[in-house]
Amino acid sequence: EVQLVESGGGVVQTGGSLTLSCIAYGFSHAAFAAYAMSWVRQAPGKGPEWVSGISLSGEPTYTDSVQGRFTISRDNDKNMVYLQLNRLTPADTAMYRCSTGLSGEGVRGRGTQVTVSP
């Protein structure tokens, strides 16, 4: 059974940084490497928003609002996906969940909360 577990969220002030991690259980390293991965976030009272994706070859894509501030990466040897969050603003406050698939369309984890104070 595939399971994704996120960590690294927390409370930071505007301008701060966080690194989110996601580990994928139920995959061999080879199988994990065959999946594109992504991050999706959901702010209170709003629907899910795709944030970033990373292809099998490691090519990243970002939604416009985080371009230049967030960096997605992966380590296939560890079945891990990361999201580095820089220059955070209150608008980034949300539950962040990783997902299989490039557009967040696959299996998702339960998420890690990011809260940015003014």
CSV table of N, CA and C in Angstrom, one decimal:
chain,number,residue,atom,x,y,z
A,1,GLU,N,0.8,-1.2,0.0
A,1,GLU,CA,0.0,0.0,0.0
A,1,GLU,C,0.9,1.2,0.0
A,2,VAL,N,0.6,2.2,-0.9
A,2,VAL,CA,1.4,3.4,-1.0
A,2,VAL,C,0.9,4.4,0.1
A,3,GLN,N,1.8,4.9,0.8
A,3,GLN,CA,1.5,5.9,1.8
A,3,GLN,C,2.5,7.1,1.7
A,4,LEU,N,2.1,8.3,1.7
A,4,LEU,CA,2.9,9.5,1.7
A,4,LEU,C,2.8,10.2,3.1
A,5,VAL,N,3.9,10.5,3.7
A,5,VAL,CA,3.9,11.2,5.0
A,5,VAL,C,4.8,12.4,4.9
A,6,GLU,N,4.1,13.6,5.2
A,6,GLU,CA,4.8,14.9,5.1
A,6,GLU,C,5.2,15.3,6.5
A,7,SER,N,6.2,16.1,6.5
A,7,SER,CA,6.7,16.7,7.8
A,7,SER,C,7.4,18.1,7.5
A,8,GLY,N,7.7,18.8,8.5
A,8,GLY,CA,8.5,20.0,8.3
A,8,GLY,C,7.7,21.3,8.5
A,9,GLY,N,6.4,21.2,8.6
A,9,GLY,CA,5.6,22.4,8.7
A,9,GLY,C,5.8,23.1,10.1
A,10,GLY,N,5.3,24.3,10.2
A,10,GLY,CA,5.4,25.0,11.5
A,10,GLY,C,4.9,26.4,11.4
A,11,VAL,N,5.2,27.2,12.4
A,11,VAL,CA,4.8,28.6,12.4
A,11,VAL,C,6.0,29.5,12.2
A,12,VAL,N,6.0,30.3,11.2
A,12,VAL,CA,7.1,31.2,11.0
A,12,VAL,C,6.6,32.6,10.7
A,13,GLN,N,7.4,33.6,10.9
A,13,GLN,CA,7.1,35.0,10.6
A,13,GLN,C,7.2,35.3,9.1
A,14,THR,N,6.6,36.3,8.6
A,14,THR,CA,6.7,36.8,7.3
A,14,THR,C,8.2,36.9,6.9
A,15,GLY,N,8.5,36.4,5.7
A,15,GLY,CA,9.9,36.5,5.3
A,15,GLY,C,10.7,35.2,5.7
A,16,GLY,N,10.2,34.4,6.5
A,16,GLY,CA,10.9,33.2,7.0
A,16,GLY,C,10.9,32.1,6.0
A,17,SER,N,11.5,31.0,6.4
A,17,SER,CA,11.7,29.8,5.5
A,17,SER,C,11.4,28.5,6.2
A,18,LEU,N,11.0,27.6,5.5
A,18,LEU,CA,10.7,26.2,6.0
A,18,LEU,C,11.1,25.2,4.9
A,19,THR,N,11.5,24.0,5.3
A,19,THR,CA,11.7,22.9,4.4
A,19,THR,C,10.7,21.8,4.7
A,20,LEU,N,9.9,21.5,3.7
A,20,LEU,CA,8.9,20.4,3.9
A,20,LEU,C,9.5,19.1,3.3
A,21,SER,N,9.2,18.0,3.9
A,21,SER,CA,9.7,16.7,3.4
A,21,SER,C,8.5,15.8,3.2
A,22,CYS,N,8.6,14.9,2.3
A,22,CYS,CA,7.6,13.9,2.1
A,22,CYS,C,8.3,12.6,1.8
A,23,ILE,N,8.0,11.5,2.6
A,23,ILE,CA,8.6,10.2,2.3
A,23,ILE,C,7.5,9.3,1.8
A,24,ALA,N,7.8,8.5,0.8
A,24,ALA,CA,6.8,7.6,0.2
A,24,ALA,C,7.1,6.2,0.7
A,25,TYR,N,6.1,5.6,1.3
A,25,TYR,CA,6.2,4.2,1.7
A,25,TYR,C,5.5,3.3,0.8
A,26,GLY,N,5.9,2.1,0.6
A,26,GLY,CA,5.2,1.2,-0.2
A,26,GLY,C,5.8,1.1,-1.6
A,27,PHE,N,6.8,1.9,-1.9
A,27,PHE,CA,7.5,1.9,-3.2
A,27,PHE,C,8.9,1.3,-3.0
A,28,SER,N,9.3,0.6,-4.0
A,28,SER,CA,10.8,0.4,-4.1
A,28,SER,C,11.4,1.7,-4.6
A,29,HIS,N,12.7,1.8,-4.5
A,29,HIS,CA,13.3,3.0,-5.0
A,29,HIS,C,13.1,3.2,-6.5
A,30,ALA,N,13.2,2.0,-7.2
A,30,ALA,CA,13.0,2.1,-8.7
A,30,ALA,C,11.5,2.5,-9.0
A,31,ALA,N,10.6,2.0,-8.3
A,31,ALA,CA,9.2,2.4,-8.5
A,31,ALA,C,8.9,3.8,-8.2
A,32,PHE,N,9.5,4.3,-7.1
A,32,PHE,CA,9.3,5.7,-6.8
A,32,PHE,C,9.9,6.6,-7.9
A,33,ALA,N,11.0,6.2,-8.4
A,33,ALA,CA,11.7,7.0,-9.5
A,33,ALA,C,10.8,7.1,-10.7
A,34,ALA,N,9.9,6.2,-10.9
A,34,ALA,CA,9.0,6.2,-12.0
A,34,ALA,C,7.8,7.1,-11.9
A,35,TYR,N,7.7,7.8,-10.8
A,35,TYR,CA,6.5,8.6,-10.5
A,35,TYR,C,7.0,10.1,-10.5
A,36,ALA,N,6.2,10.9,-11.2
A,36,ALA,CA,6.3,12.3,-11.0
A,36,ALA,C,5.6,12.6,-9.7
A,37,MET,N,6.1,13.7,-9.0
A,37,MET,CA,5.5,14.0,-7.7
A,37,MET,C,5.2,15.5,-7.6
A,38,SER,N,4.4,15.9,-6.7
A,38,SER,CA,3.9,17.2,-6.6
A,38,SER,C,3.5,17.6,-5.2
A,39,TRP,N,3.3,18.9,-5.0
A,39,TRP,CA,2.8,19.4,-3.7
A,39,TRP,C,1.5,20.2,-4.0
A,40,VAL,N,0.6,20.1,-3.2
A,40,VAL,CA,-0.7,20.7,-3.2
A,40,VAL,C,-1.0,21.4,-1.9
A,41,ARG,N,-1.6,22.5,-1.8
A,41,ARG,CA,-1.9,23.2,-0.6
A,41,ARG,C,-3.3,23.6,-0.5
A,42,GLN,N,-3.8,23.7,0.7
A,42,GLN,CA,-5.2,24.1,0.9
A,42,GLN,C,-5.3,25.1,2.1
A,43,ALA,N,-5.6,26.3,1.8
A,43,ALA,CA,-5.8,27.3,2.8
A,43,ALA,C,-7.2,27.2,3.4
A,44,PRO,N,-7.3,27.7,4.7
A,44,PRO,CA,-8.6,27.6,5.3
A,44,PRO,C,-9.7,28.3,4.5
A,45,GLY,N,-10.8,27.5,4.3
A,45,GLY,CA,-12.0,28.1,3.6
A,45,GLY,C,-11.8,28.1,2.1
A,46,LYS,N,-10.7,27.5,1.5
A,46,LYS,CA,-10.5,27.5,0.1
A,46,LYS,C,-10.3,26.1,-0.4
A,47,GLY,N,-10.3,26.0,-1.7
A,47,GLY,CA,-10.1,24.7,-2.3
A,47,GLY,C,-8.6,24.4,-2.5
A,48,PRO,N,-8.3,23.1,-2.9
A,48,PRO,CA,-6.9,22.8,-3.1
A,48,PRO,C,-6.3,23.6,-4.2
A,49,GLU,N,-5.0,23.9,-4.0
A,49,GLU,CA,-4.2,24.6,-5.0
A,49,GLU,C,-2.9,23.9,-5.3
A,50,TRP,N,-2.7,23.5,-6.6
A,50,TRP,CA,-1.5,22.9,-6.9
A,50,TRP,C,-0.3,24.0,-6.8
A,51,VAL,N,0.8,23.5,-6.2
A,51,VAL,CA,1.9,24.4,-5.9
A,51,VAL,C,3.1,24.2,-6.8
A,52,SER,N,3.5,22.9,-6.9
A,52,SER,CA,4.7,22.6,-7.6
A,52,SER,C,4.7,21.1,-8.0
A,53,GLY,N,5.4,20.8,-9.1
A,53,GLY,CA,5.5,19.4,-9.5
A,53,GLY,C,7.0,19.2,-9.9
A,54,ILE,N,7.4,17.9,-9.9
A,54,ILE,CA,8.7,17.5,-10.3
A,54,ILE,C,8.6,16.3,-11.2
A,55,SER,N,9.2,16.3,-12.3
A,55,SER,CA,9.1,15.2,-13.3
A,55,SER,C,10.0,14.0,-12.9
A,56,LEU,N,9.9,13.0,-13.7
A,56,LEU,CA,10.8,11.8,-13.5
A,56,LEU,C,12.3,12.2,-13.6
A,57,SER,N,12.5,13.2,-14.5
A,57,SER,CA,13.9,13.6,-14.7
A,57,SER,C,14.3,14.7,-13.8
A,58,GLY,N,13.4,15.1,-12.9
A,58,GLY,CA,13.8,16.2,-12.0
A,58,GLY,C,13.5,17.6,-12.4
A,59,GLU,N,12.8,17.7,-13.5
A,59,GLU,CA,12.4,19.1,-14.0
A,59,GLU,C,11.3,19.6,-13.1
A,60,PRO,N,11.5,20.8,-12.5
A,60,PRO,CA,10.4,21.4,-11.7
A,60,PRO,C,9.5,22.3,-12.4
A,61,THR,N,8.3,22.4,-11.9
A,61,THR,CA,7.3,23.4,-12.3
A,61,THR,C,6.6,24.0,-11.1
A,62,TYR,N,6.2,25.3,-11.2
A,62,TYR,CA,5.6,26.0,-10.1
A,62,TYR,C,4.4,26.8,-10.5
A,63,THR,N,3.5,27.0,-9.6
A,63,THR,CA,2.5,28.0,-9.8
A,63,THR,C,3.1,29.4,-9.7
A,64,ASP,N,2.5,30.3,-10.4
A,64,ASP,CA,3.1,31.6,-10.5
A,64,ASP,C,3.4,32.3,-9.1
A,65,SER,N,2.5,32.1,-8.2
A,65,SER,CA,2.6,32.8,-6.9
A,65,SER,C,3.8,32.4,-6.1
A,66,VAL,N,4.4,31.2,-6.4
A,66,VAL,CA,5.5,30.7,-5.6
A,66,VAL,C,6.8,30.7,-6.4
A,67,GLN,N,6.7,30.9,-7.7
A,67,GLN,CA,7.9,30.9,-8.6
A,67,GLN,C,8.9,31.9,-8.0
A,68,GLY,N,10.1,31.3,-7.9
A,68,GLY,CA,11.3,32.2,-7.4
A,68,GLY,C,11.4,32.1,-5.9
A,69,ARG,N,10.4,31.6,-5.2
A,69,ARG,CA,10.4,31.5,-3.7
A,69,ARG,C,10.5,30.1,-3.2
A,70,PHE,N,9.9,29.2,-3.9
A,70,PHE,CA,9.8,27.8,-3.5
A,70,PHE,C,10.7,27.0,-4.5
A,71,THR,N,11.3,25.9,-3.9
A,71,THR,CA,12.1,25.0,-4.7
A,71,THR,C,11.7,23.5,-4.4
A,72,ILE,N,11.4,22.8,-5.4
A,72,ILE,CA,11.0,21.4,-5.2
A,72,ILE,C,12.2,20.5,-5.6
A,73,SER,N,12.4,19.4,-4.9
A,73,SER,CA,13.5,18.5,-5.3
A,73,SER,C,13.1,17.1,-4.8
A,74,ARG,N,13.9,16.1,-5.3
A,74,ARG,CA,13.6,14.8,-4.9
A,74,ARG,C,14.9,14.0,-4.8
A,75,ASP,N,14.8,13.0,-3.9
A,75,ASP,CA,15.9,12.0,-3.7
A,75,ASP,C,15.3,10.6,-3.9
A,76,ASN,N,15.5,10.1,-5.1
A,76,ASN,CA,14.9,8.8,-5.3
A,76,ASN,C,15.5,7.6,-4.5
A,77,ASP,N,16.8,7.8,-4.1
A,77,ASP,CA,17.4,6.8,-3.2
A,77,ASP,C,16.8,6.7,-1.9
A,78,LYS,N,16.1,7.8,-1.5
A,78,LYS,CA,15.5,7.8,-0.2
A,78,LYS,C,13.9,7.8,-0.3
A,79,ASN,N,13.4,7.8,-1.4
A,79,ASN,CA,11.9,7.9,-1.7
A,79,ASN,C,11.4,9.2,-1.0
A,80,MET,N,12.1,10.3,-1.3
A,80,MET,CA,11.8,11.6,-0.6
A,80,MET,C,11.5,12.6,-1.7
A,81,VAL,N,10.6,13.5,-1.4
A,81,VAL,CA,10.4,14.8,-2.1
A,81,VAL,C,10.4,15.9,-1.1
A,82,TYR,N,11.0,17.0,-1.5
A,82,TYR,CA,11.2,18.2,-0.6
A,82,TYR,C,10.6,19.4,-1.3
A,83,LEU,N,10.2,20.3,-0.4
A,83,LEU,CA,9.7,21.6,-0.9
A,83,LEU,C,10.4,22.7,0.0
A,84,GLN,N,11.3,23.4,-0.5
A,84,GLN,CA,11.9,24.5,0.2
A,84,GLN,C,11.1,25.8,0.0
A,85,LEU,N,10.6,26.4,1.1
A,85,LEU,CA,9.8,27.5,1.1
A,85,LEU,C,10.6,28.7,1.6
A,86,ASN,N,10.8,29.7,0.8
A,86,ASN,CA,11.5,31.0,1.2
A,86,ASN,C,10.6,32.2,1.0
A,87,ARG,N,11.0,33.2,1.7
A,87,ARG,CA,10.2,34.5,1.7
A,87,ARG,C,8.7,34.3,1.8
A,88,LEU,N,8.4,33.6,2.9
A,88,LEU,CA,7.0,33.3,3.1
A,88,LEU,C,6.2,34.5,3.5
A,89,THR,N,4.9,34.5,3.1
A,89,THR,CA,3.9,35.5,3.4
A,89,THR,C,2.7,34.8,4.0
A,90,PRO,N,1.9,35.6,4.7
A,90,PRO,CA,0.6,35.0,5.2
A,90,PRO,C,-0.2,34.3,4.2
A,91,ALA,N,-0.1,34.7,2.9
A,91,ALA,CA,-0.9,34.1,1.9
A,91,ALA,C,-0.4,32.7,1.6
A,92,ASP,N,0.7,32.3,2.1
A,92,ASP,CA,1.2,30.9,2.0
A,92,ASP,C,0.7,30.0,3.1
A,93,THR,N,0.0,30.5,4.1
A,93,THR,CA,-0.6,29.7,5.1
A,93,THR,C,-1.6,28.7,4.6
A,94,ALA,N,-1.3,27.4,4.9
A,94,ALA,CA,-2.1,26.3,4.3
A,94,ALA,C,-1.6,25.0,4.8
A,95,MET,N,-2.5,24.0,4.6
A,95,MET,CA,-2.0,22.6,4.8
A,95,MET,C,-1.4,22.2,3.5
A,96,TYR,N,-0.1,21.7,3.6
A,96,TYR,CA,0.6,21.3,2.4
A,96,TYR,C,0.7,19.8,2.4
A,97,ARG,N,0.3,19.2,1.2
A,97,ARG,CA,0.3,17.8,1.0
A,97,ARG,C,1.1,17.4,-0.2
A,98,CYS,N,1.8,16.3,-0.1
A,98,CYS,CA,2.5,15.9,-1.3
A,98,CYS,C,1.6,14.8,-2.0
A,99,SER,N,1.9,14.6,-3.3
A,99,SER,CA,1.0,13.8,-4.1
A,99,SER,C,1.8,13.1,-5.2
A,100,THR,N,1.4,11.9,-5.5
A,100,THR,CA,2.0,11.3,-6.7
A,100,THR,C,1.3,12.0,-7.9
A,101,GLY,N,2.0,12.0,-9.0
A,101,GLY,CA,1.5,12.7,-10.2
A,101,GLY,C,2.1,14.1,-10.3
A,102,LEU,N,2.2,14.6,-11.5
A,102,LEU,CA,2.8,15.9,-11.7
A,102,LEU,C,1.9,17.0,-11.3
A,103,SER,N,0.6,16.8,-11.3
A,103,SER,CA,-0.4,17.8,-11.0
A,103,SER,C,-1.2,17.6,-9.8
A,104,GLY,N,-0.7,16.8,-8.9
A,104,GLY,CA,-1.4,16.5,-7.6
A,104,GLY,C,-2.6,15.7,-7.7
A,105,GLU,N,-2.7,14.9,-8.8
A,105,GLU,CA,-3.9,14.1,-9.1
A,105,GLU,C,-3.9,12.7,-8.5
A,106,GLY,N,-2.8,12.3,-7.8
A,106,GLY,CA,-2.7,10.9,-7.4
A,106,GLY,C,-2.9,10.8,-5.9
A,107,VAL,N,-2.2,9.8,-5.3
A,107,VAL,CA,-2.3,9.5,-3.9
A,107,VAL,C,-1.7,10.7,-3.1
A,108,ARG,N,-2.4,11.2,-2.1
A,108,ARG,CA,-1.9,12.3,-1.3
A,108,ARG,C,-1.7,11.9,0.2
A,109,GLY,N,-0.8,12.6,0.8
A,109,GLY,CA,-0.6,12.4,2.2
A,109,GLY,C,-1.5,13.2,3.0
A,110,ARG,N,-1.4,13.1,4.4
A,110,ARG,CA,-2.3,13.8,5.2
A,110,ARG,C,-1.9,15.3,5.4
A,111,GLY,N,-0.7,15.6,5.1
A,111,GLY,CA,-0.3,17.0,5.1
A,111,GLY,C,0.5,17.4,6.3
A,112,THR,N,1.1,18.6,6.1
A,112,THR,CA,1.8,19.3,7.2
A,112,THR,C,1.4,20.8,7.1
A,113,GLN,N,1.1,21.4,8.3
A,113,GLN,CA,0.5,22.7,8.3
A,113,GLN,C,1.7,23.7,8.3
A,114,VAL,N,1.5,24.7,7.5
A,114,VAL,CA,2.4,25.9,7.4
A,114,VAL,C,1.6,27.1,7.8
A,115,THR,N,2.0,27.8,8.8
A,115,THR,CA,1.3,29.0,9.2
A,115,THR,C,2.4,30.2,9.3
A,116,VAL,N,2.0,31.2,8.5
A,116,VAL,CA,2.9,32.4,8.4
A,116,VAL,C,2.3,33.6,9.1
A,117,SER,N,2.9,34.1,10.1
A,117,SER,CA,2.3,35.2,10.9
A,117,SER,C,2.8,36.5,10.2
A,118,PRO,N,2.0,37.6,10.4
A,118,PRO,CA,2.3,38.9,9.8
A,118,PRO,C,3.6,39.5,10.4
